[in-house]
Tab-separated table of C-alpha atoms in Angstrom:
chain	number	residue	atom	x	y	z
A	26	UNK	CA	0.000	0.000	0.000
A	27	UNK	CA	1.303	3.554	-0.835
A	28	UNK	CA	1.424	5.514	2.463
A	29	UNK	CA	-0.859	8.503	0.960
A	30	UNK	CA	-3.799	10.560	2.696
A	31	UNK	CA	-6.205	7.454	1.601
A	32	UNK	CA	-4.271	4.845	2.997
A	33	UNK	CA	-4.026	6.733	5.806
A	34	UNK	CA	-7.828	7.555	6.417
A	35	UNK	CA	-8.705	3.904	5.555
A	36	UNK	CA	-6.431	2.508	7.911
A	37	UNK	CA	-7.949	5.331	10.955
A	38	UNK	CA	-11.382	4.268	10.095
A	39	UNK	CA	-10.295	0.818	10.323
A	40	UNK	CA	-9.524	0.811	13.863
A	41	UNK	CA	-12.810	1.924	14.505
A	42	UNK	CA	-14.178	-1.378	12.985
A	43	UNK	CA	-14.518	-4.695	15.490
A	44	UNK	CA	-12.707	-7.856	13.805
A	45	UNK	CA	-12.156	-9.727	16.979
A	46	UNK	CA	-15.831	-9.908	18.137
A	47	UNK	CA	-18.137	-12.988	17.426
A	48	UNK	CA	-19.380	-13.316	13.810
A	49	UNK	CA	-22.941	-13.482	13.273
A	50	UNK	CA	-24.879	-15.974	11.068
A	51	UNK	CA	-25.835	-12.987	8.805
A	52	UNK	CA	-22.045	-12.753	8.329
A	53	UNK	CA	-21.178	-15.889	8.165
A	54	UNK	CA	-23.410	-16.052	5.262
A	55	UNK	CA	-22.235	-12.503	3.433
A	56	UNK	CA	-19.021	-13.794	4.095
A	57	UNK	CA	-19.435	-17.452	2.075
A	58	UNK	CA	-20.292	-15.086	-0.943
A	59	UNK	CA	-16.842	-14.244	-1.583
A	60	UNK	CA	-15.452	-17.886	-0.956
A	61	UNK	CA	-14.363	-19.416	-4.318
A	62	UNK	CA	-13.447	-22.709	-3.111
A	63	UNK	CA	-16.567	-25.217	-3.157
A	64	UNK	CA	-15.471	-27.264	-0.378
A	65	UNK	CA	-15.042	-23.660	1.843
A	66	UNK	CA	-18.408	-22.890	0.975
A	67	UNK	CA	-20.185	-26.052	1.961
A	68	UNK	CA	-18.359	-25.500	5.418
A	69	UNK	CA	-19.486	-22.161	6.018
A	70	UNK	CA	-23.194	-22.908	5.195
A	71	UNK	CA	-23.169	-25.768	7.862
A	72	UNK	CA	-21.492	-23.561	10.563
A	73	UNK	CA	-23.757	-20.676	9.211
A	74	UNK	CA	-27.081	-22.865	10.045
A	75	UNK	CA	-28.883	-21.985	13.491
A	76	UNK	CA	-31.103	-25.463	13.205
A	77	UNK	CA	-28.396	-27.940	13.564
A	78	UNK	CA	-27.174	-28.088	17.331
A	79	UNK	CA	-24.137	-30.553	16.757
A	80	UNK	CA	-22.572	-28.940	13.716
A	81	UNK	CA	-23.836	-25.850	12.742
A	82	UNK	CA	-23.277	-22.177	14.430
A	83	UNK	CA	-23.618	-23.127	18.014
A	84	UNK	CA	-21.196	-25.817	18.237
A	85	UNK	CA	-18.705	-24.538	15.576
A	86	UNK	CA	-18.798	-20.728	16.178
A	87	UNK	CA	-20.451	-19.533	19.057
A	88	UNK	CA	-19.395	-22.173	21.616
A	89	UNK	CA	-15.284	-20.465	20.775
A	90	UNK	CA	-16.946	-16.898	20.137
A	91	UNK	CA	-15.157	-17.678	16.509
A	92	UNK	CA	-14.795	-14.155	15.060
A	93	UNK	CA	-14.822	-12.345	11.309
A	94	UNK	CA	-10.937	-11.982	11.479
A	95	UNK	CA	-10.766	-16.147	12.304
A	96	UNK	CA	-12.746	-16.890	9.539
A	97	UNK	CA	-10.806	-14.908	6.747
A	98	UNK	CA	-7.894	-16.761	8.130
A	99	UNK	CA	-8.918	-19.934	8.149
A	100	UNK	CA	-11.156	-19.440	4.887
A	101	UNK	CA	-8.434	-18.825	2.200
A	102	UNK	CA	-10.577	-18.729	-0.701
A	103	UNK	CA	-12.226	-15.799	0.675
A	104	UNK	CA	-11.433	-12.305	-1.257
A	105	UNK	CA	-13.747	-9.612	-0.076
A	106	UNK	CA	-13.614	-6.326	-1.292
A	107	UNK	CA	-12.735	-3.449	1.650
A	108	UNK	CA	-16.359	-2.014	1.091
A	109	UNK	CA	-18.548	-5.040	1.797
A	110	UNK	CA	-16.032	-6.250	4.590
A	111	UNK	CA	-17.043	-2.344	5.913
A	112	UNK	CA	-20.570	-2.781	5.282
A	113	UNK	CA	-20.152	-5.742	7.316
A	114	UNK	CA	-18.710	-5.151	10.712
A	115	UNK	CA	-19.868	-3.249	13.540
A	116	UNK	CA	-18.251	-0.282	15.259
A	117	UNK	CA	-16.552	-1.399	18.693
A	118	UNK	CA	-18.448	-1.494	21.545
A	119	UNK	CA	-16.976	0.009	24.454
A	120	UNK	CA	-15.801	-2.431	27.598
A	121	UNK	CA	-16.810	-0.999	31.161
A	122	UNK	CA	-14.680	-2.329	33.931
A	123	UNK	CA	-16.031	-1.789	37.655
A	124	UNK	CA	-14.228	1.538	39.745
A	125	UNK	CA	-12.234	0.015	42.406
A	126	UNK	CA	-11.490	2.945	44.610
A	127	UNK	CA	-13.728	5.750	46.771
A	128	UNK	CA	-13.854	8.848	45.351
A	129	UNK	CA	-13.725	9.729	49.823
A	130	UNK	CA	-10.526	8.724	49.825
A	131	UNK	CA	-9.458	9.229	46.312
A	132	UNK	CA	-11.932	12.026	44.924
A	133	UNK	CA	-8.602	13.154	42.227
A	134	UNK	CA	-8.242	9.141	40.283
A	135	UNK	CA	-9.799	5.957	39.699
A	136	UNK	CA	-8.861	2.656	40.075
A	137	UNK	CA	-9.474	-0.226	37.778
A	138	UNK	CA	-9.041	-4.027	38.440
A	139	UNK	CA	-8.937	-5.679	35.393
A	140	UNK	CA	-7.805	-9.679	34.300
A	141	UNK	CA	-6.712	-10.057	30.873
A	142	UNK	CA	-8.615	-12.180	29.186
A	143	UNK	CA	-6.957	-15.154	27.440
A	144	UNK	CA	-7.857	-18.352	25.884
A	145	UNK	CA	-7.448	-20.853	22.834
A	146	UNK	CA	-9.656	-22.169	20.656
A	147	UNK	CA	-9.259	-24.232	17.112
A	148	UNK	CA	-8.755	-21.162	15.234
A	149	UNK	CA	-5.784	-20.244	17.680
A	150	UNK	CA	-5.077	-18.376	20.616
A	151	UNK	CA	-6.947	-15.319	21.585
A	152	UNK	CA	-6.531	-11.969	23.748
A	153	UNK	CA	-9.009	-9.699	25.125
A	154	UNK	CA	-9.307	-6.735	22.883
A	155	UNK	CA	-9.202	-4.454	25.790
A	156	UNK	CA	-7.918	-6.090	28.709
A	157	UNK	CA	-4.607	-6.756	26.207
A	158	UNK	CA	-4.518	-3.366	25.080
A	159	UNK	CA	-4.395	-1.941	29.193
A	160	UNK	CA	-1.825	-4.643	30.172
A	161	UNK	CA	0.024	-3.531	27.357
A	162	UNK	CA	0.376	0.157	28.460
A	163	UNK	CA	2.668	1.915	29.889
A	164	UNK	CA	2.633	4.627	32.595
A	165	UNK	CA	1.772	7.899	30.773
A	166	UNK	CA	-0.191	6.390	27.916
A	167	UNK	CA	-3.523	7.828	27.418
A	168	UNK	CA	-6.559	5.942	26.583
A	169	UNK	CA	-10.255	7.055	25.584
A	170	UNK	CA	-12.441	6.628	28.226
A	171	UNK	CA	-15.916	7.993	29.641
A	172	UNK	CA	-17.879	7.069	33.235
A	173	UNK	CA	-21.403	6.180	33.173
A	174	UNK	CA	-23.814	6.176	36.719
A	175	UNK	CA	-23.149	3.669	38.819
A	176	UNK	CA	-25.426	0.600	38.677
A	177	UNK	CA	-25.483	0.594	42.454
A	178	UNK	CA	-23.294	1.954	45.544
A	179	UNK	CA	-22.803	1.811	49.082
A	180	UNK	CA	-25.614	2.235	51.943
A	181	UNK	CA	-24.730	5.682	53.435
A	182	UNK	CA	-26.920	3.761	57.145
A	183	UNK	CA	-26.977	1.157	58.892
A	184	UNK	CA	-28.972	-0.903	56.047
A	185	UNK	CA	-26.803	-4.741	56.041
A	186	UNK	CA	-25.340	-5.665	52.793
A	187	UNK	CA	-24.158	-9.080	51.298
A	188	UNK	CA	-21.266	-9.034	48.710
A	189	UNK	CA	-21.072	-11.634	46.106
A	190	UNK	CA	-17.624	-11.922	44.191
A	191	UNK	CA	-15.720	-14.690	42.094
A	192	UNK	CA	-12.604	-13.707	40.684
A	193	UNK	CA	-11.736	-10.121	39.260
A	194	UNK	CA	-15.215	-9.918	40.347
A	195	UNK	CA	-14.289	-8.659	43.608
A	196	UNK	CA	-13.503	-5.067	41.566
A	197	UNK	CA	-16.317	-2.817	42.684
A	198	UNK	CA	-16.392	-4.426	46.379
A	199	UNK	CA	-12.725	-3.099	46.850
A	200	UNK	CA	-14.398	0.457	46.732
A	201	UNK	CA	-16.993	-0.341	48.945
A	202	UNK	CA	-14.689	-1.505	51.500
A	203	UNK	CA	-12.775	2.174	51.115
A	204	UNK	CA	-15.994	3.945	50.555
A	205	UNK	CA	-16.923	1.766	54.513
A	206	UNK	CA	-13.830	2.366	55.955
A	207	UNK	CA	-14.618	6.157	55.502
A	208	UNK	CA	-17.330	6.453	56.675
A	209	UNK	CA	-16.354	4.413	59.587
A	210	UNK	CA	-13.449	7.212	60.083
A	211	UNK	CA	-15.941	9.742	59.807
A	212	UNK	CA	-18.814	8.553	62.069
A	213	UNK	CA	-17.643	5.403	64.062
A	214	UNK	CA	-18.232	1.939	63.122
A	215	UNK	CA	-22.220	2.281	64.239
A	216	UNK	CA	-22.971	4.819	61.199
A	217	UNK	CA	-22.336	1.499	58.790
A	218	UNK	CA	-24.626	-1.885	58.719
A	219	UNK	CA	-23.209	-5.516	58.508
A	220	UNK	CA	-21.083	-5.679	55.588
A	221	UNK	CA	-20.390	-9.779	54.525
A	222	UNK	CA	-18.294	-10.462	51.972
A	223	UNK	CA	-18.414	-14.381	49.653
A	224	UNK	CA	-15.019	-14.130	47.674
A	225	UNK	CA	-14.278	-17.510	45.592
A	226	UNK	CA	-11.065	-17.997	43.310
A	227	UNK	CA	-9.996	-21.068	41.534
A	228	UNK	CA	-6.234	-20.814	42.946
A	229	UNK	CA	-4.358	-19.022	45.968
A	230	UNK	CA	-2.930	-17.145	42.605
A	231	UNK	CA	-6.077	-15.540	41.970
A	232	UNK	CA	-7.220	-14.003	45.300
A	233	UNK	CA	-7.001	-10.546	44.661
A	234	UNK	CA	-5.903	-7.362	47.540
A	235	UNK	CA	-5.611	-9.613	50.261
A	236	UNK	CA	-4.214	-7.536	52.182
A	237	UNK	CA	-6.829	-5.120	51.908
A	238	UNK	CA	-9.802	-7.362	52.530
A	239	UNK	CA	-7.929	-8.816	56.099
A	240	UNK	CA	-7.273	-5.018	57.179
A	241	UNK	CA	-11.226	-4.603	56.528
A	242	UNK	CA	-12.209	-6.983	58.333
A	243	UNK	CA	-9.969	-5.940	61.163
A	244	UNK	CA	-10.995	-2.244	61.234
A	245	UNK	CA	-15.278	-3.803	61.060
A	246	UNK	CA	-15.563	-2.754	57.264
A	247	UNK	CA	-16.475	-6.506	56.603
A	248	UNK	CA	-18.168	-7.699	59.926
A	249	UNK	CA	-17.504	-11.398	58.179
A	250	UNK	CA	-15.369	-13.194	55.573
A	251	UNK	CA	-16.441	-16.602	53.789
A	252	UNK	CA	-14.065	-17.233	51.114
A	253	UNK	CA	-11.980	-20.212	49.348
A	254	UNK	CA	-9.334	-20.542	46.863
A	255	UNK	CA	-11.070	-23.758	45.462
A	256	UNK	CA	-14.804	-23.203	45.732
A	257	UNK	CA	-17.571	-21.349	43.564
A	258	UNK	CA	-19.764	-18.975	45.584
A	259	UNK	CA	-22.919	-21.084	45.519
A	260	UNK	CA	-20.839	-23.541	47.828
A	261	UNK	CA	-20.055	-21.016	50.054
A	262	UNK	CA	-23.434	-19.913	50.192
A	263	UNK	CA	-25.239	-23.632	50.961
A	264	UNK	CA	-22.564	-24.147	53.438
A	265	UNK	CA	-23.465	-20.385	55.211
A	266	UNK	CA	-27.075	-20.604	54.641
A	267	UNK	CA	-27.550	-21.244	57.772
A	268	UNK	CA	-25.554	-18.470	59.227
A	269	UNK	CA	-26.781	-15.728	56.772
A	270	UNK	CA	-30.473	-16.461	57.136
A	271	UNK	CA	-30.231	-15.389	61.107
C-alpha cells in the first residue's frame, strides 16, 4: 500500500471497525459469498445454520466466540472487497470495567481491576481486545475513556449488605470496602450496617488485595469473611445458609 492521505484515512477508520468480536450468522453467510473454493463454501453454510445443534453455528462458532478476522484466516478462498467487509462489521463497543477505589478517599483518580482475558480455541489463541490493550500500556499512555452512573453503591446507614464476588469480580467491592472504611473514620463503626463479603477464586494465585480485605475486616468494614481458593460462591453460600439467614 502507498502511504498517501487514503491509505491513511482507511487505515484510521479501520480501527474503529470490530474484527475480533463474534461473527454473526448474517455474516457468516455474506461472508461465504466471496469464498471461491466449493469445499469452503459447503463448510461455512453448515457452521452458518442456526437449526443444527451438533454442527452448525452453536457448536462450531459460538461455543469459541469464533470471530470475522478467524474466519478470513482460516477461509483462504475468501477475497472480499474493503467495502462489503465495511458494510459488514460493527463499530466497537466500548468495555466498562467496575471503579475500584472511593472517590472519599481518592476524589482526584480511579482505580481499575482488570484480568486479561486469554484463551485458545481451534482457530488459535486469543486476547481480550481491551484487557490486552491496558496490560500492554505503559505509565503515561492515554486511553479514551468515559464514566457512566453507577449501577449501584454503598448504603450511606446502617442498612446490612451481602457481597457476592468470584474472581476479578471482587472489583467494585474493593471500593466499597474504602468507601466503609470512611465512613467508619468519619462517624464510628455504628454509622455502617453488617457488611459480609463471599469471595471464591480457583487458585491461591487468583485471590485478589488480600491484604486489603484482612485489614477490613480488622478495622469492622467486613463484619464477616467466607471465602476459598477452590470453591464457587454457591458452595459457600449452601454451606453459610444457615448463618446468613439469622
Amino acid at each position: 500500500f502507498k502511504r498517501d492521505n487514503t491509505v491513511y484515512n482507511g487505515y484510521t477508520y479501520l480501527q474503529n471497525f470490530g474484527f475480533t468480536g463474534l461473527a454473526s450468522p448474517s455474516q457468516l453467510k455474506k461472508l461465504l459469498q466471496f469464498a471461491t473454493d466449493e469445499s469452503e463454501r459447503e463448510d461455512l453454510t453448515r457452521k452458518a445454520d442456526v437449526t443444527d445443534k451438533e454442527n452448525g453455528y452453536t457448536a462450531q462458532i459460538k461455543k469459541y466466540s469464533t470471530s470475522i478476522l478467524d474466519l478470513l484466516l482460516k477461509y483462504e478462498s475468501i477475497t472480499i472487497p474493503w467495502q462489503n467487509l465495511f458494510g459488514m462489521l460493527s463499530s466497537i463497543k466500548p468495555r466498562f470495567y467496575s471503579i475500584s477505589s472511593s472517590p472519599k478517599v481518592h476524589p482526584n483518580k480511579i482505580a481499575l481491576s482488570v484480568g486479561k482475558v486469554e484463551y485458545s480455541t481451534p482457530y488459535g489463541y486469543h486476547e481480550g481486545l481491551c484487557s490486552s490493550y491496558i496490560t500492554r500500556a505503559n505509565h503515561g499512555d492515554k486511553m479514551r475513556s468515559f464514566l457512566r452512573a453507577a449501577q449501584f453503591r454503598v448504603p450511606q446507614d446502617t442498612r446490612p449488605i451481602v457481597m457476592l464476588a468470584g474472581g476479578i469480580g471482587i472489583a467494585p467491592f474493593i471500593s466499597f470496602i474504602e468507601e466503609r472504611d470512611a465512613l467508619i473514620a468519619e462517624n464510628g463503626i455504628d454509622s455502617v450496617g453488617n457488611a459480609y463479603l463471599f469471595f471464591g477464586v480457583n487458585s491461591p494465585e487468583e485471590y485478589m488485595y488480600n491484604d486489603k480485605i484482612q485489614a477490613a475486616v480488622k478495622s469492622g468494614s467486613i463484619t464477616k469473611l467466607f471465602d476459598s481458593t477452590d470453591e464457587f460462591i454457591n458452595i459457600l453460600l449452601e454451606r453459610n445458609g444457615e448463618t446468613m439467614a439469622k
